[in-house]
mmCIF file of C-alpha atoms in Angstrom:
data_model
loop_
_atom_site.group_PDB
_atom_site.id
_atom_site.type_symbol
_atom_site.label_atom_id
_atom_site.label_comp_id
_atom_site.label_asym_id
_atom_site.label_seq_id
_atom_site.Cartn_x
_atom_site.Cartn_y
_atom_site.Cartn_z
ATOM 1 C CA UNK A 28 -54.411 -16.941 -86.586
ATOM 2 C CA UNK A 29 -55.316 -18.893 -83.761
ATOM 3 C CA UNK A 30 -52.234 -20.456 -83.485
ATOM 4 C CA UNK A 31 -50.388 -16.805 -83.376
ATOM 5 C CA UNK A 32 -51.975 -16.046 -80.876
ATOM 6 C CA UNK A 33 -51.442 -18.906 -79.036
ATOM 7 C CA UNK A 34 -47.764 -18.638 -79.661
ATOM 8 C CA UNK A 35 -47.600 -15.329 -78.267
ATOM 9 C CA UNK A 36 -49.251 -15.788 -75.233
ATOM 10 C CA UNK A 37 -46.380 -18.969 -74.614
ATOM 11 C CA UNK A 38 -43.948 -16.459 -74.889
ATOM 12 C CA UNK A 39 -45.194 -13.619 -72.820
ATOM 13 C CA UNK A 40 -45.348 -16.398 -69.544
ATOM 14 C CA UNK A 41 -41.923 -17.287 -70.647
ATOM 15 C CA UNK A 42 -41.255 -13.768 -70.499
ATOM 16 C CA UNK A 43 -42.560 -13.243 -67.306
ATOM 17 C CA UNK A 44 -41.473 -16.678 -65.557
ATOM 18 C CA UNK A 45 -37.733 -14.779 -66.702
ATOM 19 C CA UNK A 46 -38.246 -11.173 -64.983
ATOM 20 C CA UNK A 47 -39.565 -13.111 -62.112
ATOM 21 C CA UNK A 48 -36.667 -15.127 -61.764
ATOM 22 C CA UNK A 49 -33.972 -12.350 -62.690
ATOM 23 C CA UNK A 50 -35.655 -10.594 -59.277
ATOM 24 C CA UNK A 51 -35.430 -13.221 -57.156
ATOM 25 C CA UNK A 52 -31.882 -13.558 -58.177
ATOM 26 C CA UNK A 53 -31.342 -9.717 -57.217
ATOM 27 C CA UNK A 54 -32.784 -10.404 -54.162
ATOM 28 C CA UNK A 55 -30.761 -13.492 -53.490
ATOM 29 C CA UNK A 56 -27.642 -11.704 -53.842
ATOM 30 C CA UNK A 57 -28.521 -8.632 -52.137
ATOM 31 C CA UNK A 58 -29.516 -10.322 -49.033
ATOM 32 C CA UNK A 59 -26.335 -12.848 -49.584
ATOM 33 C CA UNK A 60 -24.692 -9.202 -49.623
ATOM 34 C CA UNK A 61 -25.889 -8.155 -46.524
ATOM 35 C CA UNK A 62 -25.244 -11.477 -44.229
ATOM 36 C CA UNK A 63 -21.563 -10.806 -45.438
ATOM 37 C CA UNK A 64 -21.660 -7.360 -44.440
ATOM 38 C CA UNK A 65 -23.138 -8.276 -40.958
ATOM 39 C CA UNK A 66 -21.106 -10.954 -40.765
ATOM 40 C CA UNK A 67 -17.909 -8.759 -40.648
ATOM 41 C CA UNK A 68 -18.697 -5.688 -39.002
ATOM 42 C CA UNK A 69 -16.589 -3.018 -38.290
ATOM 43 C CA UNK A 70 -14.654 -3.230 -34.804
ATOM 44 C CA UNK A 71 -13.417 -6.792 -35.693
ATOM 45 C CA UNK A 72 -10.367 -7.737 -37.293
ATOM 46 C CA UNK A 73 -12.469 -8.778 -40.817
ATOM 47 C CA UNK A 74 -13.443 -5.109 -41.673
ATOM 48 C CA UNK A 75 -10.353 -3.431 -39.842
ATOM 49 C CA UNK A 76 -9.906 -1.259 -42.408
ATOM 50 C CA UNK A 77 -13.026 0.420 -41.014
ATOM 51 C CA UNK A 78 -11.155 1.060 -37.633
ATOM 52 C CA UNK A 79 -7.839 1.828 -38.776
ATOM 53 C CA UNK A 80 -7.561 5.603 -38.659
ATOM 54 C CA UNK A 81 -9.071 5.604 -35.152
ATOM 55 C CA UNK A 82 -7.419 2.302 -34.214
ATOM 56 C CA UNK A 83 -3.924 3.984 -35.089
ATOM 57 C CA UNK A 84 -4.814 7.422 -33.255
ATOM 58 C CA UNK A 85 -5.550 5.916 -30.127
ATOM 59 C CA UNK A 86 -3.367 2.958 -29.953
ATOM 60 C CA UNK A 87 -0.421 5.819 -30.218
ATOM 61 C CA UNK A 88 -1.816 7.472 -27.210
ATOM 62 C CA UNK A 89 -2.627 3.727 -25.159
ATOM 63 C CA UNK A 90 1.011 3.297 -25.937
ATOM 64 C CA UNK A 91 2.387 6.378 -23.955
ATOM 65 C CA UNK A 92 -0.073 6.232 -21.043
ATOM 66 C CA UNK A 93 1.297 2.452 -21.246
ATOM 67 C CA UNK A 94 4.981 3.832 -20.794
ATOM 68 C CA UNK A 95 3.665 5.956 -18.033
ATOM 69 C CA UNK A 96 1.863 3.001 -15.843
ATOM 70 C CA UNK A 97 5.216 1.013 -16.107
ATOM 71 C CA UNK A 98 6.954 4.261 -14.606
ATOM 72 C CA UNK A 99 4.154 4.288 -11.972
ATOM 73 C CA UNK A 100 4.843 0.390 -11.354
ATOM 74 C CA UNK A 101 8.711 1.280 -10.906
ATOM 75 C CA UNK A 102 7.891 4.101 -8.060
ATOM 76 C CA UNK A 103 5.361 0.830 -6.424
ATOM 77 C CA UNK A 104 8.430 -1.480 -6.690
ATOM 78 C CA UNK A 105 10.592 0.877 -5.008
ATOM 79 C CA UNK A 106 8.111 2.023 -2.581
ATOM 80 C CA UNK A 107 7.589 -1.910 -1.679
ATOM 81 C CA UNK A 108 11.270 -2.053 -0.814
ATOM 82 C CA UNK A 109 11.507 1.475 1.329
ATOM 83 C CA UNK A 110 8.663 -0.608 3.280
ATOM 84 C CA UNK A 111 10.226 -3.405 3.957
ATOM 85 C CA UNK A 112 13.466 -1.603 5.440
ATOM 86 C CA UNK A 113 11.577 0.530 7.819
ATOM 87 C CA UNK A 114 10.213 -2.166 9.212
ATOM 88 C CA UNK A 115 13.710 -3.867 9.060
ATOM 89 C CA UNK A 116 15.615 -0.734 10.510
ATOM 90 C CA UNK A 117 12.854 0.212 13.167
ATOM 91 C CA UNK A 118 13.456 -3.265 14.587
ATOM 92 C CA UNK A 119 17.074 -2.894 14.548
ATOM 93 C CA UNK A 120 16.625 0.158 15.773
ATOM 94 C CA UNK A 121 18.975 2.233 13.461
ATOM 95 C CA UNK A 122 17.479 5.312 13.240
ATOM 96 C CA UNK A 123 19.669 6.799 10.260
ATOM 97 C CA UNK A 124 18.137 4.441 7.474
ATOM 98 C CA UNK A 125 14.835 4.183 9.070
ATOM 99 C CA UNK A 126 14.419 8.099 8.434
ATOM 100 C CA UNK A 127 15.671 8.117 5.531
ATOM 101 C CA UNK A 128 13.320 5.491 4.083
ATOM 102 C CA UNK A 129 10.575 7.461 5.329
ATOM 103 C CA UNK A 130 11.295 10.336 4.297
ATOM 104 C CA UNK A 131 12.342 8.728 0.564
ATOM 105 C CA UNK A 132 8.584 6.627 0.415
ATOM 106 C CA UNK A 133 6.708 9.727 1.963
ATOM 107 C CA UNK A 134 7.662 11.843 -1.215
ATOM 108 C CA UNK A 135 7.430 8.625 -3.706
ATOM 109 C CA UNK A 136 3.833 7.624 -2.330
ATOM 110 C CA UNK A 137 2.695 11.112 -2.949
ATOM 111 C CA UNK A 138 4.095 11.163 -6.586
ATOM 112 C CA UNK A 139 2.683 7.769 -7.255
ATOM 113 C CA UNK A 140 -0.855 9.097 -6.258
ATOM 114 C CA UNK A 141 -0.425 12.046 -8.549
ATOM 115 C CA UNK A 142 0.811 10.498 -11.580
ATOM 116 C CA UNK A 143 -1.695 7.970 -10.898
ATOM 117 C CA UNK A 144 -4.486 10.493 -11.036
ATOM 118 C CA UNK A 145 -3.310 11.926 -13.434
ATOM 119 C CA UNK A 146 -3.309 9.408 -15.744
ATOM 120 C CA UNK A 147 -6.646 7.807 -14.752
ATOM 121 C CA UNK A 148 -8.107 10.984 -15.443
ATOM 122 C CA UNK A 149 -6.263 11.090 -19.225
ATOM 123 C CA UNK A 150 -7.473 7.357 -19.810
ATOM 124 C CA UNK A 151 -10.796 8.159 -19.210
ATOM 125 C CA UNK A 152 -11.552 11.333 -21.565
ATOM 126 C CA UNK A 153 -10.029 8.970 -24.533
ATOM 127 C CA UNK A 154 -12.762 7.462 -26.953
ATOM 128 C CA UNK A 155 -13.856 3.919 -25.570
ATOM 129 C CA UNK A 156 -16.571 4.062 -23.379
ATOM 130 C CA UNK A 157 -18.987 5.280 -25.577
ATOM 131 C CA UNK A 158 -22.108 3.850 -26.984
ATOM 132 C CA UNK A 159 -20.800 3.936 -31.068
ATOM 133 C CA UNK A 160 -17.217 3.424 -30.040
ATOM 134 C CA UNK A 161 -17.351 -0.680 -30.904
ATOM 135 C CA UNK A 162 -17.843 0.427 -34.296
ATOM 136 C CA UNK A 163 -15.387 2.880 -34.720
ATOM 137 C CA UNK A 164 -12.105 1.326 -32.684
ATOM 138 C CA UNK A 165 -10.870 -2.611 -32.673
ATOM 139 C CA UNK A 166 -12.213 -4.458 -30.244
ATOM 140 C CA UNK A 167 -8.739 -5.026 -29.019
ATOM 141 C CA UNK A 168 -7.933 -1.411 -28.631
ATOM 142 C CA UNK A 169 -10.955 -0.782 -26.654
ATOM 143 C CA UNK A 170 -10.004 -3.523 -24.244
ATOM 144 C CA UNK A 171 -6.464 -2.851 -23.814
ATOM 145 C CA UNK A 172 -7.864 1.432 -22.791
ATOM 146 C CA UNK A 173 -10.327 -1.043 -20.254
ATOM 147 C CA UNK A 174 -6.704 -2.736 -18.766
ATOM 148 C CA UNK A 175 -4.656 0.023 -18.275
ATOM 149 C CA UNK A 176 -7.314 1.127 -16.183
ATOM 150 C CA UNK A 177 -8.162 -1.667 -14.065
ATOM 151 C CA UNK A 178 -4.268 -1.767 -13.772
ATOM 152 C CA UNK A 179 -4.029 1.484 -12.075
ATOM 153 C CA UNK A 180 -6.696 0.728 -9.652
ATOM 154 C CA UNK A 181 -3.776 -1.427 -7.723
ATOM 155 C CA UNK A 182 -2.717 2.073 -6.886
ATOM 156 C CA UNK A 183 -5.730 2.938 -4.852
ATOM 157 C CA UNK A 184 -4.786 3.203 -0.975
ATOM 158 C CA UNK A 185 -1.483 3.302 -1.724
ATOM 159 C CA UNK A 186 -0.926 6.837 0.138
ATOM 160 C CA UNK A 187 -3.229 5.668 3.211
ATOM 161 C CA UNK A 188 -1.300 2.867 3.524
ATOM 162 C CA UNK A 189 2.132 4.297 3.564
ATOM 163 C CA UNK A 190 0.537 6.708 5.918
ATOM 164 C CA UNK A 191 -0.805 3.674 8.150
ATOM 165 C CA UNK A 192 3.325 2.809 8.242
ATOM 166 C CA UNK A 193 4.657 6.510 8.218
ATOM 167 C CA UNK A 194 2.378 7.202 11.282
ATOM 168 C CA UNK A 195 2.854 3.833 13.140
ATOM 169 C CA UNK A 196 6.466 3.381 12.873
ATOM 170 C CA UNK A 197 6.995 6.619 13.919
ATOM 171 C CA UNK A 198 5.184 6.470 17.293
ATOM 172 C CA UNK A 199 6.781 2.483 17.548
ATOM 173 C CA UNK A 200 9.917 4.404 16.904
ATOM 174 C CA UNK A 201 9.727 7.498 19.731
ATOM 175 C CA UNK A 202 8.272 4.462 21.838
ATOM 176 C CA UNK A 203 11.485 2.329 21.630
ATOM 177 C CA UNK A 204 13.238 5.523 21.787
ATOM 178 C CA UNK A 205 11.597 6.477 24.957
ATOM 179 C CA UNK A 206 12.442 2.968 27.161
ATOM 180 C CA UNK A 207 15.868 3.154 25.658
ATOM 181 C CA UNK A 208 16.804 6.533 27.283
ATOM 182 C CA UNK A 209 14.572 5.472 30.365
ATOM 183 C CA UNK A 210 17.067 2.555 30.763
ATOM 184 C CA UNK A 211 20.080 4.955 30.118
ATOM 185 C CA UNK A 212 18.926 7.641 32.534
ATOM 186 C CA UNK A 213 18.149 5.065 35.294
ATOM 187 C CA UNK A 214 21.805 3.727 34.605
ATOM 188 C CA UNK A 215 23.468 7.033 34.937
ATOM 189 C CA UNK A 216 21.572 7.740 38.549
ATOM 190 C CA UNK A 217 22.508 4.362 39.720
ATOM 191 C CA UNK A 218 26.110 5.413 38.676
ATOM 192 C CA UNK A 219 25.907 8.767 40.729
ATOM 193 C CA UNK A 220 24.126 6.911 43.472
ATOM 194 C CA UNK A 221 27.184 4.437 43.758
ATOM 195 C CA UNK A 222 29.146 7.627 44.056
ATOM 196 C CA UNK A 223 26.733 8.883 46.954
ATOM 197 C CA UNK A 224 25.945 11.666 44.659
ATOM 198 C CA UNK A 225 22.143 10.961 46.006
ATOM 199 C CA UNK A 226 20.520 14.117 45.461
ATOM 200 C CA UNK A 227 21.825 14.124 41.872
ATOM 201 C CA UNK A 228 20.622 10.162 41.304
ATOM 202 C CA UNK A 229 17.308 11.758 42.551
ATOM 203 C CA UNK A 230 17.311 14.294 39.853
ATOM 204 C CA UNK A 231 18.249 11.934 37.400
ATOM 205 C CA UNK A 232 15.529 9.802 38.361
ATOM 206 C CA UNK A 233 13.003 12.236 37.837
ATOM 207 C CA UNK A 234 14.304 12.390 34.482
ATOM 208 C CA UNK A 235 13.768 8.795 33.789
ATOM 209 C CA UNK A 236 10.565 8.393 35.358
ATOM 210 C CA UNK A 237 9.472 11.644 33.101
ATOM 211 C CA UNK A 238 10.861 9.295 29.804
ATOM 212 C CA UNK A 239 8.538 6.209 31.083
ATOM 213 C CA UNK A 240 5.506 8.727 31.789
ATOM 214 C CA UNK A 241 5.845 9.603 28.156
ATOM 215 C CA UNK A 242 6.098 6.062 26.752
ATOM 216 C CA UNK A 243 3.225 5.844 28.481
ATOM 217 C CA UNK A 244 1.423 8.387 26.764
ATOM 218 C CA UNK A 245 2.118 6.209 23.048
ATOM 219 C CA UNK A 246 1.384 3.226 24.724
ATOM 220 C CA UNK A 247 -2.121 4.511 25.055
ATOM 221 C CA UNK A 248 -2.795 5.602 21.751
ATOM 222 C CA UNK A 249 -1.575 2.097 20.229
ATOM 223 C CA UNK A 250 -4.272 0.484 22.783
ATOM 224 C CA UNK A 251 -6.441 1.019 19.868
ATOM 225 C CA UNK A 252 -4.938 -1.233 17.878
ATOM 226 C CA UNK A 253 -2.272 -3.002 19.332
ATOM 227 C CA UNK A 254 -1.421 -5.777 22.038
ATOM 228 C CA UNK A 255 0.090 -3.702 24.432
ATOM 229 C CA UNK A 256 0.688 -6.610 27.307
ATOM 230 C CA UNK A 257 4.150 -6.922 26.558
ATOM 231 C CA UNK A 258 4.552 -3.373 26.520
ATOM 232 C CA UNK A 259 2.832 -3.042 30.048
ATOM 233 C CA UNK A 260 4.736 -5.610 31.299
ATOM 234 C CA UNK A 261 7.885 -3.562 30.603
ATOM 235 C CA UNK A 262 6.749 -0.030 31.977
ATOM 236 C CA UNK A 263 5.135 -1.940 35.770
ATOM 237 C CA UNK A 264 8.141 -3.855 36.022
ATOM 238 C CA UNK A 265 10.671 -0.604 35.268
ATOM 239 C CA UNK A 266 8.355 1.747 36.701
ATOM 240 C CA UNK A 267 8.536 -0.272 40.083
ATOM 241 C CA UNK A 268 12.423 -0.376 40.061
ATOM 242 C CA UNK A 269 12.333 3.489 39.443
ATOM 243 C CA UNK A 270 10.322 3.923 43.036
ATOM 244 C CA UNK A 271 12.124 1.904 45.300
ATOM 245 C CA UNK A 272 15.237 2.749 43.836
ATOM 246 C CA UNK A 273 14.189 6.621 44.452
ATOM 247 C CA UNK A 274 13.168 4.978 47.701
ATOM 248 C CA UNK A 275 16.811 3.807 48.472
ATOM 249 C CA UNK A 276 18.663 7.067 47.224
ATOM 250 C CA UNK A 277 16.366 9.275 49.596
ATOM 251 C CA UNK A 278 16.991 6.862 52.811
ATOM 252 C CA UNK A 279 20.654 7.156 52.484
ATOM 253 C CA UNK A 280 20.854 10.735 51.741
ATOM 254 C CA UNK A 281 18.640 10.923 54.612
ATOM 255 C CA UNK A 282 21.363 8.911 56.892
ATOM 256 C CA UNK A 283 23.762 10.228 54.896
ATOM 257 C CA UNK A 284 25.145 7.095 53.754
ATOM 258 C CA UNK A 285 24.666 5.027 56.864
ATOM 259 C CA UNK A 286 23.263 1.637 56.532
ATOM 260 C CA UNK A 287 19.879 1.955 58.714
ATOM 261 C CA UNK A 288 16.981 -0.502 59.035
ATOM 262 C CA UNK A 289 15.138 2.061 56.443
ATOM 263 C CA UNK A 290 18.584 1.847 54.114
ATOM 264 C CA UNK A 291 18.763 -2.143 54.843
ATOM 265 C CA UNK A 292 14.992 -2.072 53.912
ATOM 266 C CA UNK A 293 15.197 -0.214 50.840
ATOM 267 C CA UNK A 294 17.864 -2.209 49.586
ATOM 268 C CA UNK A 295 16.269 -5.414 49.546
ATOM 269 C CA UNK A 296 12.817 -3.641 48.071
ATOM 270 C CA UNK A 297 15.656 -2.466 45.352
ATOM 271 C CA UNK A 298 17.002 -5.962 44.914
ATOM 272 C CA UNK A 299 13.733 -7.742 44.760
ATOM 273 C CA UNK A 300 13.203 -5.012 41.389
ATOM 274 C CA UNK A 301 15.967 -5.584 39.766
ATOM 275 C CA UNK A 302 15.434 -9.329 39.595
ATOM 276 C CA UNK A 303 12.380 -8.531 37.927
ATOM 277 C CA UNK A 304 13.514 -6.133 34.975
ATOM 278 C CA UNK A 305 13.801 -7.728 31.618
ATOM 279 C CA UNK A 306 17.134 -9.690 31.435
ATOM 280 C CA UNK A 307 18.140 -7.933 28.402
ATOM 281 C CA UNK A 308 16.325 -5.997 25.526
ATOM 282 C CA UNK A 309 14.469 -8.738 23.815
ATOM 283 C CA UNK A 310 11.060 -7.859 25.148
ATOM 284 C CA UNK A 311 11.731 -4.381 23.028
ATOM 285 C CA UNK A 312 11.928 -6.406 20.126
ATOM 286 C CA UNK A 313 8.605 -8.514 21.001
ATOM 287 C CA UNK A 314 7.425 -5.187 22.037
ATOM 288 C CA UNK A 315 8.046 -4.044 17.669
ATOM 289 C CA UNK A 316 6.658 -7.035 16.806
ATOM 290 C CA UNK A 317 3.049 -6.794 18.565
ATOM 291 C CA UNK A 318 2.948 -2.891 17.557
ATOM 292 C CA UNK A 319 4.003 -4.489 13.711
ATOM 293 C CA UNK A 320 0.915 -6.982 13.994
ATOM 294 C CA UNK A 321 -1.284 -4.005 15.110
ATOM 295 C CA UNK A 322 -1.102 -2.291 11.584
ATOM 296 C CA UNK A 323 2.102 -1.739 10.131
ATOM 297 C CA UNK A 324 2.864 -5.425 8.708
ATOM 298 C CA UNK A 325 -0.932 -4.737 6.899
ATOM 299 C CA UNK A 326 0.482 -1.847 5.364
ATOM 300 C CA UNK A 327 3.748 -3.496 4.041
ATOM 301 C CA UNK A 328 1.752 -6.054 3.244
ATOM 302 C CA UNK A 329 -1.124 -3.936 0.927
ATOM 303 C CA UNK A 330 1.830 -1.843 -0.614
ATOM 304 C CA UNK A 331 3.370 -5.245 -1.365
ATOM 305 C CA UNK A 332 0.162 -6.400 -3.359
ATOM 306 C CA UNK A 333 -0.515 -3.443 -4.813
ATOM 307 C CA UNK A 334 3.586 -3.854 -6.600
ATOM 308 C CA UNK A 335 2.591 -7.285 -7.561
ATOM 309 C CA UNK A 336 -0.574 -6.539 -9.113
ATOM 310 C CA UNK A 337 0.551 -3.568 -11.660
ATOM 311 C CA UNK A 338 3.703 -6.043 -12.762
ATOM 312 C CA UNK A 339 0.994 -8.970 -13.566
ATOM 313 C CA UNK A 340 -1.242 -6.257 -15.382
ATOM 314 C CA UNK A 341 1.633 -4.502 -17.160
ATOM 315 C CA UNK A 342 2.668 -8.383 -18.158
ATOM 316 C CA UNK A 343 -1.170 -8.889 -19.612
ATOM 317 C CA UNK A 344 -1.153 -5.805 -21.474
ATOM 318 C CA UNK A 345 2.141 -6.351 -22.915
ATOM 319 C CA UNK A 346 1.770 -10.287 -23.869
ATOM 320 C CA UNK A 347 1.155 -10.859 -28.416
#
C-alpha cells in the first residue's frame, strides 16, 4: 500500500515538472513571436504588406506632383536663360531682345511662384507628417513627400529676384538711354552751330542738358547701391562741355559770327572740353558693369542657383 502511494506521488511531480515545462515553452515561443513581430514592423520593407494600400495611394499622387516640380524646374531653366540675355542685350544695348526677355521672365517668374505655391500647399495636406504615419506608409514614401518639398524651396525668392533684375536693368537701361540721346542732341546743336544756326544749337542744347539732368536723377537712386564714380565722371565731364559750348554759341550769336576776344575765349574753353569727353563709348559699358555689380549680377546669379538646385533634387528623387 505504501508503495502505491509512493508511486503515485512520483508521478504527480512528473506530472507537474511536464505542465511546468509545456508553459515555459508557450512562453518561449510567444515572446520569440513577439521579437519577430518587433523586429519587422510595419513602415519597413519586411512587413510592407502592412503599407501597401497606403504606400500605393500616395506614391500615385508623389508621382504627379513629381511631374509637376520637373515642369516647375523647366520654367527655372528657362527663366535662368531670359536672365542671362538681359544682362547680355542691356550691355549691347539692343533694346528689342532686352524687352522682350523681360517681358517673357516677368510672366514666367510669376507662374513659377504660383505653381510653386500651389504645389507646396498640395504636398503638405498629403499624409506624412503625422505622428502614426511611419506605421502606415514606407519609410521611403514618406521621405521622397519630405524631398519634393525641400526641392521646391529652391523656388523661394525667385520672383524678388527677377524683380531685383526687372527693376535694375530697367533704370541701367533708361540710364544708358539717357547719355546716348544726350550725346546725339549735343551732336545735332554742334551741327546747327557749324551752320551758324546759333539760336537753334541753343535750343538744342537745352534739350541735351534736360537728357543729362535726368540721367542724373537715376544716377541718384543707384547711389544706394551702386559705384556711381564712373558714372559721375561721365555726366561732370559732358555736363562741362554742354556750358561752354552754350557759352560759345551765345558769344557768336552775340557778334553775330565775328571772331571776338569773348568768341576766341569761348573757343578755347570749348576745346579744352572736348579733350576731356570720353574718347568713345566704353566708359558706358564700365558704366553697365558697376550698375551689374550693384545688384543685378546677384540676381542672375540666385536665379542661376535656384535652376541648379531643383535639377540636382529632381536627379535625387528620381535615382533606383
Amino acid at each position: 500500500m505504501n508503495g502505491v502511494r509512493r508511486s503515485l506521488h512520483v508521478l504527480a511531480r512528473v506530472g507537474y515538472l511536464l505542465v511546468f515545462a509545456g508553459l515555459l515553452l508557450a512562453i518561449a515561443f510567444g515572446s520569440a513571436g513577439i521579437v519577430a513581430l518587433w523586429a519587422h514592423p510595419p513602415g519597413t520593407a519586411a512587413r510592407a504588406e502592412l503599407t501597401w494600400q497606403g504606400d500605393t495611394q500616395l506614391g500615385a499622387m508623389l508621382d504627379r506632383s513629381q511631374v509637376d516640380l520637373v515642369s516647375i524646374a523647366e520654367k527655372t531653366d528657362r527663366l535662368a536663360v531670359l536672365a542671362r540675355g538681359a544682362i547680355g542685350a542691356l550691355t549691347a544695348d539692343d533694346q528689342g531682345p532686352f524687352s522682350d526677355a523681360l517681358t517673357e521672365g516677368s510672366a514666367l517668374a510669376s507662374s513659377i511662384e504660383r505653381d510653386s505655391g500651389s504645389l507646396r500647399e498640395r504636398l503638405t495636406s498629403l499624409p506624412g507628417a503625422g505622428t502614426f504615419d511611419v506605421l502606415r506608409y514606407d519609410g521611403g514614401v514618406l521621405a521622397r513627400r519630405v524631398g519634393l518639398l525641400a526641392a521646391l524651396d529652391a523656388t523661394r525668392g525667385l520672383g524678388r529676384s527677377w524683380a531685383t533684375l526687372t527693376t535694375g536693368s530697367l533704370q541701367a537701361s533708361a540710364l544708358i538711354g539717357l547719355l546716348v540721346a544726350h550725346d546725339t542732341t549735343v551732336g545735332r546743336a554742334a551741327a546747327q552751330g557749324r551752320a551758324a544756326n546759333y539760336e537753334a544749337a541753343l535750343a538744342t542744347l537745352d534739350m541735351a542738358i534736360a537728357r543729362l539732368d535726368d540721367a542724373v536723377v537715376i544716377r541718384d537712386r543707384l547711389a544706394n547701391t551702386t559705384d556711381v564714380s564712373t558714372l559721375d565722371q561721365w555726366i561732370e565731364r559732358n555736363r562741362r562741355y554742354d556750358e561752354v559750348l552754350t557759352a560759345l554759341y551765345g558769344a557768336l550769336r552775340d557778334s553775330g559770327g565775328v571772331l571776338t576776344d569773348a568768341v576766341r575765349a569761348a573757343r578755347q574753353d570749348e576745346s579744352n572740353a572736348r579733350a576731356a569727353l570720353p574718347p568713345d563709348t566704353r566708359g558706358l559699358v564700365v558704366i553697365i558693369a558697376d550698375i551689374g555689380r550693384g545688384g543685378l549680377n546677384q540676381a542672375v546669379i540666385a536665379i542661376d542657383q535656384a535652376r541648379a538646385r531643383l535639377t540636382l533634387a529632381i536627379q535625387a528623387l528620381s535615382a533606383p
